[in-house]
Structures are given as structure tokens and as C-alpha cells.
Amino acid sequence: MALKTVPGEDQSPVDHTAEDTAVLADIPEKYKTGDKEKPWKYTDEKNNVYTYYANPMWKAAVFVLVLEMLERFAYYCLQPEYNRYLTNDTFAGMSVAEASSTIKLMTGLGYLWPLLSAAIADSFMGVYTGILVTSVVYIGALTLMTIAGSPSLYQSWMTPVYFFLWFPLGFGGIKSLVGTMGANQFHPEIHKDRLMSYWLKFYIVINIGALVSTAVNVYANTVGNEMWKPFSIPTVAFAFGFVAFLVGSWRYVKRKPLGSSLVQLLKVVWGSVSTCPPNLEAQKRGMGGKFPEAAVDDTRRVLNLVPLIFIGTFFFSMSYWQMDTYVLFQGYEMRPEGPGGLFDSNVLNSFINPLAVVFFAFIVERLLLPYLDRKGIVINHINKFMIACCCAIVALVYAAGIDLLLRSSWSPDRASCPSILLLSPVYAIIALGEVWASPAALDLAYRLAPPSTKAIAIGLHGITNGMVPNFVSSALSYFTQSLQVDENGCKARHDKDCETPLSDPAGKATWNYRTVNIWLIYVIAAVFPVIGLIVLQFSKGYYKRLMALHSAEGETGVEDGASEDDEGAKLQRRRSSTMGDLEGGGDSQVIGRSSLDASAGPQAPGLSGSAKIVELPVVPLPQSLSSSDRDRDRRQREEGGPGEDESSPSSPPNNPALIGSGHEEVA
């Protein structure tokens, strides 16, 4: 009989039926503690025993969510202000191109650190200690930025130290750990269906933090050069979040590090490329190599996954990251709205995009995908990426059109300039692309990666989604510098060589936005998603073969997109997390689904409306083991360890950072 998960804590009492009671009775004794408050336990592959609350969301994970909300609040308070800070002659005094490149390099470096911090946490200190260390680093960086925002305390060394070292270490280091820490509070088997609800809440608090930060951006418009005042707010807020996280310390499941597979993966790759010709299979012990068969197979699957992750995120992200630079700069030259012009480009940037993401996520998840399900239509990962690229093209073409309109009516006092509100569709259309691209990429990375390398796959997603696009965008900024200056060579309205002193109007050249070619930069940026559409179209065959191979290896009960013409397969192409068949023979069942990967199937009796049971084809498993149990058993046999027993159930992934039911920011 297949093991089922217990009902989620978000269900109402009327949702709990006699069948739910039977489900609880089906839970193996090895998962039970007999304690009412912490009724579940889990033993990992190194025989570390952990106990879990019956209601982990509000007993433990909520403290992690508070930290994430205030961390994102701090991040988005600062992000729109960097342009104003870096181009202010009181501080860094950079040109538009230099400021844009600095921000992109900082963001790119920040997206490199999640992979490294996850590896360090998995190998040495554990996720909890990793959060403590990176939080201290984060607070130190925010404190430095607060000091650097004071005209009397600013020193030239503060800018490179903050932007290229301290802040990337802080926000990048904590990025891959907070979500994992919250997910670790849920039992890997008993609470498996509740993770979908957790990731949705995780995504919601991210956007709450972003929306609330708008108030700080409005306040920043009133402080002039005293930028330390708005910079101090995120510093204090994150410190409160850190204290809230510490308050919950005694409640947490603090899983011990099991050793990272990143080092082993790199060793396998190095061993392969060191042979002539390169041969991955030759690295297996059975073929005369030095590595277990499982390690080589895991490496192969990760390497096969890299091209799909890259094309699924890079081309869209090249357009996404223009929001925080050129779209922001363009808004500075448009007419602000509201009392005293408080609703300006910074406020628009931090308000419209997160609000639009939440709105479109609701539309896609609750209305569009269920409708397509009823029609028997399934949108696979490749098609989702293509939709996102189309959104990016539309947004950039629209932004280019607005720029041409702005050039035709621009005036130095901005009185006759178009309203800043005309840029709202740019942020909204990009948000729609986010809703399609981001969760699909995370789901693809997490789904196809083997259990021992899921953290690596999520880290690779961050690199292709954040680091690489920002580095390329930074190089593009330098390449297009000539397009960002006016007819007098002025780089910005406040360029120190171009400002017009009130006492001597004819003393210097004046800034003239009419001759700045930002629209042409948008056209160049739009080339990337166009290329992405072409590459994605030609990648459909590779995607189908990879999904079919993954299905044949027993990780998935259905083939997502394996047969575009099979109408029956279309109705079963969505895969949810499977509990496996731990107890005996019979068909496996899945409870729960990805909120942006709507699955077909009958409504499960006694479960909430968002949960469905999907019948999966039977995959014969030796000794009635689930796929995760079987992988673990194979590894232990190869390493000379014990096989499967009651006291050592399968180990969960080291980093369950899948937003299966929500939408991760692309920030």
C-alpha cells in the first residue's frame, strides 16, 4: 500500500474525513515519536534523529518567514536608490553607464554566492549556522552603506568595498539558506505536501517586503544628499528580522551537514576532461575509474540539465535586469506624479513590479491553468520560457517607444515631459514574464536534478538567472556608452561638467536628453529574447529526450512534454512530489501539485481544493523502495555501507529550494 501524506494544517475541520484518519494510521512507526506536540521524527543517512512539530508552519517556519520578509524589505529599500547614490557628485559621482555597470556587477556577484554558501553550509556549518554568519555580514554591509550615505562621513573606498565585496557576500550568501531553513522544518515524508503551501507563503512575504519598501523610496525623495536617513531604515529592519530569527532558534530543526556533492561533482568533471578524449563513463569504478557509479550518473544528469537551465533563464533575464538600470534612468527624465512629485521612478520601480507579479500569479494559477487543464491543454517548460521571452520583447519595444516619445517632448524642467505612469506597463509586462519563467526554471532544475545535487541545480539556476545576465549587461553598458551621452558629451542631467549654475547660465554645457539614445539600447537588449525564442524552438527535441530519459530512470511517473501529440499524455504531464511506495506493492500516488504546473486528475476526497491525486504509471521498484530509497541503497552498497533498514529511511535533498507553488523573485 502506498504511503500518503497527512492533511495540511491549512485545511478547515470539515476537510478532515474518515479517510484522513486512515491516512494517519498508515504512517510507519519509524516516523512516530508518541509526543503530542512533536509527533514525527526522521533519521537521516548518518543516523541523526530529528523531531518535527505537527504544525511546523506556525510553530517554527514563521520565524524564518519574518527574516525573509525583512531581508527583502531591506534589499528593495536600497535597490532603487543605488542609481541616485552612485551618480551623485557628493558621493561616487559616476556616469549613467558606470553606475549601471556597478549595479549589474554587484548583483551578478551576489548571485554567485548562493551556490558557494550552500556548498559551505552543506559541508561544514549547516544551514542554521550559515544564516547566523551571513546575517552578521549582511548587517555589517548595511551599516557601511548607512555611513557612506552621510556627506560628512563618506570615503571613496566605501563604494567598491560595499558594492563588490561586502553586500554581495551578505545578500548572496543568505539567499540560498533562508528558504531551505524554513523547508527543513517540515518532515521530508509526512509533511511533503505542506511544502507547496510553505513556498507560496515564502513568495508572498517576499513581495510584501518589496511593496512596503515603497514607503522608504518615497521618503528618500525628500532627504536630498542626506541619504544615510533612508539607508538606516533597512539596516534597522533587517536587524529586527535577525532578532526574530534568533527568537525561534530553540524551535528549529537544525539539520547537520551531510557533506556537499559539489566537490565530488567537480572532481568527476575534472577527471573526465583530463582524459583524452573526455569520457564521463570511464570515471566509473566498473570502467576502471575512481568514482562510484551513482556519482558519475548524477554528474551526467546535472551536465545534461545545464543547457536547459541556461536557455530557460538567460535570455529573459537579459531583459529583466534593464528594469533596475535604464528603465529607472529613463523614468528620472519623465514627469513625476503625486504631491510634490513623490511618485517618481524609484517608487514606480519598487511598487508596480511586485504588485503585478502577485496579480498575474493569481490569474495564471487560479484561473488560466485550471481552464487549460479542463481543455486538456498543458504548457510545458519550454513553452513557458517562450511566453516569457515574448513578454520581454513586448516590454522592451514599448519602453523604446516611450523613450522616443520622451525625446520629442522633453524639457529640462520635465514639466512638458510624459508622465512617469507611462512606464508602468514595462514593469507589469516584465512581471508577467517572471510568473512564467521563474517558477518553471526552478521546477525544471529541481525536478531533473538527482537527489544529491538538487542544491547545485538551484545554485546553477541563480548563476544563469542572475550572475551571467548581469555580467553581460555590464559589458553591454560599457559597449553602448556612446549612446548614453547627449550632443554636448554630457552623461547625465547632473554631470559635473554639464550642470548649468544658476549664477552663470552660459558657463557650461547643458544636459539635453533629446540626443541620448536609450531607445537604441532597448532595441539591442530585445535581440536577446528574440534569440532565446529561436534557441528554445530548436531545443524542444532535446527537452523531450531529456524528460523521457528522466522518466525511464524512475524519477518521474510521467513524461512532461515527451509526446506533444499524445492527448492522453497531456492530461498526465504534470509531476508532483511523490511519496513513493514505502510499505508494499501497488500504484504510487501523489498528493499536492505545483501551483504553476497544474495537473489533471480527480479531486482527492477529504483534501483541500488545491490538492489533487494524480495516478502514475507503475514503475517496478526492487524491495518496494521509492526512488529516493533506491538511490540511497545503491550508494550505500557502492560505498560498502548498509542497505535500507527501518532505522535509516531515505535522506531528503540537502536543499529543497523548489518554489513549486510560488514564484521566486528575479532579483
XYZ file of C-alpha atoms in Angstrom:
667
model
C 0.000 0.000 0.000
C 1.347 3.418 -0.930
C 2.215 5.845 1.849
C 0.130 9.008 1.771
C 0.904 12.348 3.362
C -1.120 13.712 6.235
C -3.608 16.538 5.633
C -2.131 20.051 5.606
C -2.629 22.382 8.546
C -4.291 24.957 6.311
C -7.358 22.772 5.838
C -10.552 23.503 7.660
C -12.037 20.911 10.043
C -14.694 19.964 7.500
C -11.931 18.823 5.157
C -10.795 16.125 7.582
C -12.633 12.919 6.847
C -12.511 9.312 7.936
C -10.106 8.727 5.081
C -7.693 11.222 6.653
C -7.770 9.204 9.873
C -6.927 6.119 7.862
C -4.040 8.010 6.274
C -2.618 8.806 9.708
C -2.865 5.133 10.627
C -0.842 4.268 7.520
C 2.195 6.261 8.709
C 5.057 3.841 9.532
C 6.023 3.579 13.182
C 9.583 4.640 12.377
C 8.246 8.183 11.795
C 6.319 8.414 15.088
C 7.588 9.752 18.416
C 4.487 9.416 20.601
C 4.788 13.089 21.610
C 1.700 15.218 21.012
C 3.492 18.481 20.148
C 6.279 16.878 18.106
C 4.726 13.649 16.861
C 7.092 12.981 13.946
C 10.737 12.035 13.705
C 13.188 11.445 10.912
C 16.554 9.683 10.790
C 18.971 10.781 8.085
C 21.597 8.650 6.363
C 24.126 9.390 9.117
C 21.619 8.306 11.806
C 20.956 11.855 13.038
C 17.429 11.897 14.511
C 15.214 14.979 14.186
C 11.738 15.610 15.631
C 9.070 17.750 13.963
C 6.066 19.772 15.097
C 2.635 18.671 14.000
C 2.144 22.225 12.731
C 5.609 23.373 11.603
C 4.425 26.383 9.603
C 3.295 28.411 12.609
C 5.484 26.746 15.238
C 8.858 27.220 13.540
C 8.853 28.279 9.878
C 7.064 31.547 10.625
C 10.230 32.949 12.241
C 12.153 32.190 9.064
C 9.459 33.928 7.008
C 9.811 37.067 9.132
C 13.547 37.122 8.455
C 12.976 36.659 4.711
C 10.349 39.413 4.584
C 12.562 41.961 6.339
C 15.627 40.914 4.339
C 13.735 41.518 1.092
C 12.400 44.779 2.534
C 15.988 45.888 3.174
C 17.123 44.816 -0.287
C 14.334 46.618 -2.126
C 14.665 49.745 0.000
C 18.200 50.121 -1.292
C 17.961 48.811 -4.856
C 16.199 51.822 -6.446
C 18.396 54.276 -4.520
C 21.707 52.954 -5.816
C 21.398 54.862 -9.100
C 20.811 58.161 -7.310
C 23.635 57.456 -4.864
C 26.243 56.404 -7.429
C 25.553 59.280 -9.824
C 25.518 61.891 -7.049
C 28.684 64.005 -7.099
C 28.553 64.252 -3.319
C 29.304 60.529 -3.222
C 30.563 58.340 -6.087
C 29.895 60.825 -8.913
C 29.653 58.120 -11.610
C 28.188 58.446 -15.076
C 24.988 56.661 -16.007
C 26.952 53.869 -17.721
C 29.362 53.465 -14.798
C 26.539 53.342 -12.264
C 24.631 50.823 -14.374
C 27.690 48.583 -14.684
C 28.439 48.834 -10.962
C 24.915 47.744 -10.030
C 24.933 44.870 -12.508
C 28.351 43.645 -11.331
C 27.214 43.795 -7.707
C 24.050 41.829 -8.488
C 25.988 39.328 -10.570
C 28.460 38.721 -7.740
C 25.543 38.331 -5.350
C 24.101 35.542 -7.475
C 27.406 33.687 -7.458
C 27.439 33.352 -3.676
C 24.257 31.285 -3.162
C 25.923 28.271 -4.765
C 29.063 28.656 -2.659
C 27.239 29.368 0.587
C 25.005 26.316 0.063
C 28.080 24.154 -0.501
C 29.776 25.510 2.638
C 26.630 25.054 4.726
C 26.103 21.505 3.439
C 29.737 20.564 4.033
C 30.769 22.278 7.260
C 28.476 24.507 9.308
C 24.883 23.570 8.482
C 22.120 25.876 7.264
C 21.278 27.409 10.659
C 24.854 28.457 11.418
C 25.231 29.620 7.824
C 22.310 32.006 8.306
C 23.841 33.355 11.508
C 27.158 34.077 9.783
C 25.702 35.615 6.615
C 23.234 37.719 8.638
C 26.080 39.299 10.583
C 27.853 40.019 7.294
C 24.629 41.459 5.885
C 24.100 43.793 8.858
C 27.708 44.943 8.587
C 27.218 45.786 4.908
C 24.014 47.728 5.596
C 25.772 49.644 8.372
C 28.574 50.574 5.976
C 26.029 51.828 3.428
C 24.364 53.947 6.108
C 27.708 55.542 6.984
C 28.585 56.013 3.299
C 25.281 57.875 2.811
C 26.442 60.698 5.078
C 28.193 63.515 3.143
C 30.472 64.219 6.099
C 31.493 60.565 6.647
C 31.729 59.315 3.059
C 35.094 57.931 1.955
C 35.930 56.875 -1.609
C 36.906 53.324 -0.554
C 33.422 52.635 0.790
C 31.798 52.354 -2.642
C 33.922 49.492 -4.073
C 34.068 47.643 -0.742
C 30.297 47.743 -0.361
C 29.255 47.065 -3.945
C 31.868 44.489 -4.949
C 32.548 42.646 -1.697
C 30.535 43.195 1.449
C 26.956 43.484 0.213
C 27.201 40.657 -2.377
C 28.544 38.408 0.375
C 25.615 39.308 2.609
C 22.574 39.144 0.353
C 24.035 36.431 -1.877
C 25.207 34.261 0.989
C 21.867 34.244 2.772
C 19.792 33.854 -0.399
C 20.076 30.061 -0.719
C 19.852 29.382 3.023
C 16.725 31.107 4.337
C 14.247 29.251 2.149
C 15.993 25.963 2.841
C 15.911 26.580 6.587
C 12.161 27.064 6.500
C 11.620 23.966 4.365
C 13.771 21.942 6.752
C 11.133 22.434 9.448
C 8.816 20.094 7.543
C 9.169 16.323 7.807
C 10.617 15.080 4.491
C 7.868 12.460 4.136
C 4.951 13.272 6.442
C 4.810 16.968 5.554
C 5.780 16.661 1.931
C 2.521 18.106 0.637
C 2.748 21.077 3.016
C 5.906 22.319 1.314
C 3.762 23.635 -1.528
C 1.899 25.886 0.901
C 5.168 26.934 2.530
C 6.768 28.069 -0.717
C 3.667 30.045 -1.617
C 3.821 31.866 1.735
C 7.547 32.340 1.240
C 6.883 34.041 -2.079
C 4.115 36.187 -0.625
C 6.317 37.602 2.158
C 8.995 38.447 -0.425
C 6.523 40.638 -2.268
C 5.134 42.124 0.947
C 8.650 43.260 1.793
C 9.078 44.734 -1.680
C 5.762 46.578 -1.574
C 6.319 48.067 1.883
C 9.760 49.301 0.804
C 7.981 51.752 -1.495
C 7.304 53.987 1.518
C 11.055 54.294 2.118
C 11.632 55.171 -1.540
C 9.060 57.958 -1.229
C 10.802 59.243 1.887
C 14.185 59.124 0.108
C 12.919 61.730 -2.359
C 12.753 64.296 0.451
C 16.203 63.972 2.054
C 18.479 65.483 -0.590
C 22.099 64.456 -0.007
C 21.394 63.110 3.481
C 20.968 59.599 2.110
C 22.020 57.997 5.380
C 18.495 58.655 6.645
C 16.662 56.280 4.247
C 19.641 53.882 4.314
C 19.325 53.490 8.086
C 15.767 52.157 7.839
C 16.613 48.856 6.078
C 19.563 48.422 8.438
C 17.313 48.552 11.490
C 14.606 46.451 9.803
C 16.970 43.608 8.948
C 18.384 43.691 12.472
C 14.824 43.170 13.786
C 14.377 40.278 11.362
C 17.586 38.699 12.608
C 16.393 39.015 16.219
C 13.075 37.372 15.258
C 15.015 34.513 13.681
C 17.067 34.076 16.849
C 13.900 34.041 18.982
C 12.758 30.926 17.157
C 16.118 29.157 17.495
C 15.015 26.654 20.114
C 12.105 25.583 17.911
C 14.069 24.824 14.764
C 15.050 21.533 13.233
C 18.772 22.190 12.759
C 19.896 19.545 10.335
C 23.566 18.700 10.459
C 25.741 18.978 7.351
C 25.951 15.739 5.367
C 28.743 16.793 3.036
C 28.290 18.615 -0.238
C 28.219 16.815 -3.554
C 29.577 19.944 -5.281
C 33.194 18.970 -4.665
C 32.590 15.430 -5.884
C 30.820 16.688 -8.990
C 33.766 18.934 -9.818
C 36.164 16.046 -9.294
C 34.201 13.847 -11.685
C 34.112 16.606 -14.304
C 37.847 17.226 -13.896
C 38.609 13.544 -14.190
C 36.554 13.381 -17.365
C 38.131 16.382 -19.099
C 41.598 15.206 -18.036
C 41.280 12.102 -20.238
C 41.782 12.191 -23.976
C 39.225 12.161 -25.383
C 36.989 13.316 -22.482
C 34.906 10.397 -21.268
C 32.476 10.670 -18.379
C 31.548 6.967 -18.328
C 35.199 6.000 -17.955
C 35.204 7.615 -14.490
C 33.021 4.821 -13.068
C 34.768 2.236 -10.916
C 33.322 -0.541 -13.019
C 35.009 1.030 -16.052
C 38.372 1.451 -14.336
C 37.675 4.909 -12.932
C 37.818 6.232 -9.365
C 34.222 7.232 -8.688
C 31.030 5.359 -7.696
C 28.550 4.776 -10.467
C 25.950 6.945 -8.719
C 28.331 9.922 -8.554
C 29.066 9.721 -12.278
C 25.394 9.313 -13.164
C 24.495 12.316 -11.003
C 27.172 14.390 -12.716
C 25.903 13.387 -16.136
C 22.349 14.382 -15.260
C 23.438 17.775 -13.929
C 25.517 18.463 -17.043
C 22.573 17.480 -19.252
C 20.413 19.902 -17.285
C 22.709 22.939 -17.601
C 21.777 23.849 -21.221
C 18.058 23.833 -20.426
C 18.505 25.968 -17.296
C 20.649 28.412 -19.253
C 18.348 28.943 -22.211
C 15.313 28.995 -19.933
C 16.575 31.904 -17.827
C 19.404 33.814 -19.510
C 17.607 35.349 -22.482
C 14.629 36.545 -20.460
C 16.835 37.810 -17.624
C 18.822 39.976 -20.032
C 15.630 41.972 -20.456
C 14.524 41.733 -16.836
C 17.619 43.397 -15.445
C 17.089 46.519 -17.552
C 14.337 47.488 -15.085
C 16.838 48.383 -12.388
C 19.059 50.492 -14.655
C 17.931 52.026 -17.957
C 14.194 51.957 -17.291
C 14.938 53.610 -13.944
C 17.181 56.242 -15.571
C 14.567 56.868 -18.257
C 11.978 57.480 -15.541
C 14.186 60.145 -13.969
C 13.624 62.322 -17.059
C 9.836 61.900 -17.031
C 7.270 63.956 -15.128
C 6.714 62.600 -11.605
C 3.209 62.392 -10.190
C 1.622 62.896 -6.793
C 2.049 65.618 -4.159
C 5.405 67.231 -4.603
C 6.293 64.709 -7.320
C 6.827 61.959 -4.759
C 5.652 59.226 -7.140
C 8.815 59.106 -9.217
C 10.877 56.465 -10.998
C 12.220 54.874 -7.808
C 8.752 54.461 -6.335
C 7.383 53.081 -9.595
C 10.223 50.544 -9.752
C 9.669 49.202 -6.249
C 5.842 49.227 -6.332
C 4.477 48.230 -9.744
C 6.600 45.141 -10.398
C 5.955 43.186 -7.163
C 2.291 44.175 -7.242
C 1.985 42.967 -10.829
C 3.773 39.698 -10.027
C 1.263 38.912 -7.281
C -1.664 39.824 -9.539
C -0.527 37.808 -12.550
C 0.472 34.867 -10.369
C -3.091 34.718 -9.093
C -4.523 34.952 -12.616
C -2.215 32.270 -14.007
C -2.511 29.888 -11.073
C -6.168 30.195 -10.158
C -7.808 30.978 -13.488
C -5.718 30.299 -16.577
C -4.074 26.969 -15.766
C -7.242 25.355 -14.367
C -9.077 26.443 -17.529
C -6.362 24.925 -19.738
C -6.499 21.754 -17.638
C -10.196 21.405 -18.334
C -9.476 21.775 -22.032
C -6.732 19.146 -21.892
C -4.011 21.693 -22.743
C -0.673 21.598 -20.955
C 2.057 24.241 -21.243
C 5.426 22.583 -20.751
C 8.619 24.251 -19.527
C 9.906 25.242 -22.968
C 6.635 26.908 -23.899
C 6.610 28.810 -20.597
C 10.103 30.135 -21.331
C 8.940 31.186 -24.801
C 5.981 33.075 -23.334
C 8.389 34.892 -21.002
C 10.651 35.858 -23.915
C 7.647 37.240 -25.804
C 6.755 39.341 -22.745
C 10.324 40.650 -22.604
C 10.267 41.662 -26.265
C 6.953 43.492 -25.889
C 8.166 45.300 -22.754
C 11.420 46.479 -24.350
C 9.764 47.593 -27.592
C 7.188 49.521 -25.559
C 9.968 51.112 -23.464
C 11.753 52.119 -26.674
C 8.551 53.735 -27.946
C 8.125 55.663 -24.699
C 11.714 56.848 -24.989
C 11.116 58.198 -28.499
C 8.030 59.996 -27.177
C 10.070 61.397 -24.295
C 12.783 62.675 -26.636
C 10.223 64.505 -28.745
C 8.656 66.357 -25.791
C 11.493 66.538 -23.265
C 12.319 69.762 -21.450
C 14.933 70.411 -18.748
C 12.316 71.156 -16.106
C 10.341 67.977 -17.054
C 7.062 69.961 -16.965
C 6.156 69.018 -20.544
C 7.591 65.518 -20.336
C 5.327 62.433 -20.467
C 4.034 61.139 -17.147
C 6.088 58.576 -15.252
C 2.953 56.408 -15.192
C 3.511 55.577 -18.861
C 6.358 53.305 -17.750
C 4.015 51.185 -15.627
C 3.287 48.703 -18.453
C 7.012 47.974 -18.772
C 7.182 46.741 -15.184
C 3.844 44.923 -15.490
C 4.718 43.058 -18.705
C 8.093 42.014 -17.313
C 6.254 40.784 -14.197
C 4.031 38.609 -16.388
C 7.164 37.103 -17.925
C 8.530 36.451 -14.444
C 5.455 34.481 -13.487
C 6.030 32.130 -16.408
C 9.823 31.887 -16.410
C 10.994 31.854 -12.803
C 8.908 29.038 -11.269
C 9.236 26.964 -14.442
C 13.030 27.207 -14.325
C 13.158 26.294 -10.637
C 10.779 23.399 -11.159
C 12.827 22.108 -14.095
C 16.092 22.393 -12.167
C 14.730 20.704 -9.067
C 12.780 18.025 -10.939
C 15.546 16.785 -13.241
C 18.429 17.049 -10.771
C 19.270 13.857 -8.839
C 18.566 13.980 -5.090
C 22.207 14.537 -4.128
C 22.655 17.540 -6.424
C 19.403 19.494 -6.145
C 21.186 22.277 -4.226
C 23.713 22.535 -7.050
C 20.927 22.719 -9.629
C 19.220 25.560 -7.748
C 22.580 27.329 -7.473
C 23.152 26.935 -11.213
C 19.748 28.495 -11.770
C 20.870 31.521 -9.756
C 24.048 31.836 -11.815
C 22.304 31.687 -15.199
C 19.430 33.846 -13.981
C 21.390 36.489 -12.076
C 25.160 36.419 -12.375
C 25.690 35.795 -16.097
C 22.981 38.213 -17.357
C 24.276 40.967 -15.092
C 27.862 40.491 -16.198
C 26.811 40.518 -19.856
C 24.598 43.562 -19.253
C 27.508 45.318 -17.578
C 29.715 44.687 -20.606
C 26.858 45.890 -22.835
C 26.659 49.116 -20.820
C 30.295 49.900 -21.493
C 29.901 48.933 -25.144
C 26.977 51.324 -25.595
C 28.356 54.277 -23.614
C 28.340 56.471 -26.712
C 24.568 56.004 -26.906
C 24.109 57.320 -23.380
C 25.552 60.832 -23.738
C 23.960 63.908 -25.247
C 25.198 66.162 -28.056
C 27.463 68.034 -25.606
C 29.043 64.850 -24.246
C 27.067 65.110 -21.015
C 26.415 61.745 -19.341
C 23.538 62.800 -17.088
C 21.490 65.808 -16.060
C 23.717 66.270 -13.016
C 27.055 65.593 -14.757
C 29.522 67.912 -13.036
C 30.867 69.084 -16.415
C 27.384 69.736 -17.773
C 25.425 71.331 -14.942
C 24.187 74.853 -15.516
C 24.992 77.053 -12.493
C 22.139 79.397 -11.624
C 24.589 82.273 -11.315
C 26.120 81.670 -14.744
C 23.621 80.042 -17.123
C 26.019 80.284 -20.053
C 29.022 78.995 -18.187
C 28.671 75.315 -19.025
C 27.022 72.985 -21.474
C 23.531 71.826 -20.551
C 22.082 68.343 -20.386
C 19.916 67.518 -23.416
C 18.039 64.223 -23.203
C 16.753 64.657 -26.767
C 20.071 63.440 -28.136
C 20.513 60.452 -25.796
C 19.751 57.119 -27.475
C 18.355 54.967 -24.679
C 15.767 53.593 -27.134
C 18.544 52.020 -29.174
C 19.851 50.228 -26.076
C 16.388 48.725 -25.593
C 16.423 47.501 -29.178
C 19.808 45.860 -28.610
C 18.563 44.267 -25.385
C 15.458 42.972 -27.198
C 17.695 40.958 -29.512
C 18.444 38.555 -26.658
C 14.874 37.281 -26.091
C 14.455 37.075 -29.878
C 17.485 34.796 -29.979
C 16.014 32.976 -26.991
C 12.821 32.193 -28.911
C 14.831 30.696 -31.763
C 17.051 28.648 -29.459
C 14.076 27.422 -27.434
C 12.264 26.316 -30.582
C 15.249 24.214 -31.638
C 15.628 22.871 -28.081
C 12.244 21.154 -27.934
C 13.671 17.853 -29.184
C 16.459 17.914 -26.599
C 13.925 18.723 -23.887
C 11.701 15.796 -24.847
C 14.617 13.366 -24.925
C 15.844 14.546 -21.542
C 12.396 14.238 -19.985
C 11.975 10.774 -21.491
C 15.375 9.719 -20.133
C 14.493 11.094 -16.711
C 11.190 9.203 -16.755
C 12.938 5.984 -17.782
C 15.316 6.328 -14.820
C 12.334 6.087 -12.477
C 12.386 9.614 -11.042
C 9.124 10.616 -12.691
C 5.949 8.728 -13.320
C 5.005 10.828 -16.336
C 6.842 12.398 -19.229
C 6.422 16.142 -19.249
C 6.301 17.049 -22.881
C 7.615 13.682 -24.026
C 4.908 13.388 -26.639
C 3.279 16.577 -27.852
C 0.741 14.639 -29.915
C -0.384 12.180 -27.242
C -3.638 13.629 -25.899
C -3.702 11.090 -23.083
C -0.193 12.056 -22.021
C -1.138 15.724 -21.969
C -3.518 15.066 -19.096
C -0.782 13.372 -17.065
C 2.186 15.526 -17.812
C 2.368 17.338 -14.533
C 4.523 15.747 -11.855
C 4.126 16.476 -8.165
C 6.386 15.352 -5.354
C 5.870 11.640 -4.839
C 5.823 9.854 -1.533
C 6.861 6.661 -3.241
C 5.830 3.142 -2.262
C 7.471 2.601 1.109
C 5.268 -0.097 2.568
C 4.284 -2.568 -0.120
C 3.351 -3.131 -3.738
C 0.792 -1.182 -5.664
C 0.490 2.005 -7.606
C 2.218 5.107 -6.322
C 0.081 8.166 -5.666
C 0.932 11.809 -5.481
C -0.726 14.354 -3.232
C -0.266 18.057 -3.995
C 0.871 19.860 -7.085
C 2.947 22.766 -8.257
C 0.765 25.836 -8.338
C 2.114 26.902 -11.718
C 2.183 23.355 -13.061
C -1.458 22.461 -12.880
C -2.055 18.749 -13.044
C -5.076 16.909 -14.316
C -6.822 14.323 -12.264
C -9.780 13.786 -9.960
C -10.212 15.747 -6.791
C -8.898 13.819 -3.818
C -11.579 13.093 -1.213
C -11.015 14.931 2.033
C -8.280 17.189 0.696
C -8.282 20.923 0.079
C -9.186 22.294 -3.321
C -5.582 22.907 -4.305
C -4.539 19.316 -3.803
C -5.094 16.619 -6.390
C -4.261 12.962 -6.736
C -2.518 12.036 -9.946
C -2.491 8.424 -10.995
C 1.011 7.480 -12.109
C 2.122 4.561 -14.236
C 3.559 1.774 -12.110
C 7.355 1.717 -12.005
C 8.620 -1.596 -10.589
C 10.859 -0.918 -7.619
C 13.085 -3.542 -6.043
C 12.070 -4.429 -2.498
C 9.206 -1.890 -2.695
C 11.596 1.019 -2.337
C 10.800 4.535 -3.505
C 13.173 6.132 -5.994
C 14.932 8.105 -3.238
C 15.273 4.976 -1.104
C 16.601 3.042 -4.056
C 19.211 5.701 -4.912
C 20.370 5.790 -1.314
C 20.533 1.989 -1.129
C 22.623 1.861 -4.276
C 25.046 4.462 -2.931
C 25.478 2.605 0.328
C 26.163 -0.669 -1.465
C 28.768 1.040 -3.651
C 30.410 2.565 -0.606
C 30.280 -0.652 1.358
C 27.634 0.617 3.765
C 24.400 -0.990 4.977
C 21.297 -1.218 2.854
C 17.838 0.006 3.569
C 16.503 -0.628 7.057
C 13.759 0.676 9.265
C 16.001 2.942 11.313
C 17.538 4.720 8.366
C 14.965 5.980 5.912
C 15.888 7.771 2.741
C 17.589 11.105 3.038
C 15.808 14.118 1.652
C 17.512 16.534 -0.691
C 20.043 18.757 1.048
C 18.410 21.875 -0.324
C 14.693 21.587 -1.045
C 14.622 25.070 -2.518
C 11.862 24.379 -5.018
C 9.168 27.014 -5.235
C 6.731 24.505 -6.538
C 3.758 26.563 -5.601
C 5.067 30.056 -5.696
C 7.229 32.374 -7.713
C 10.734 33.325 -6.734
C 11.889 36.919 -7.428
C 14.459 37.592 -10.061
C 16.353 39.984 -8.174
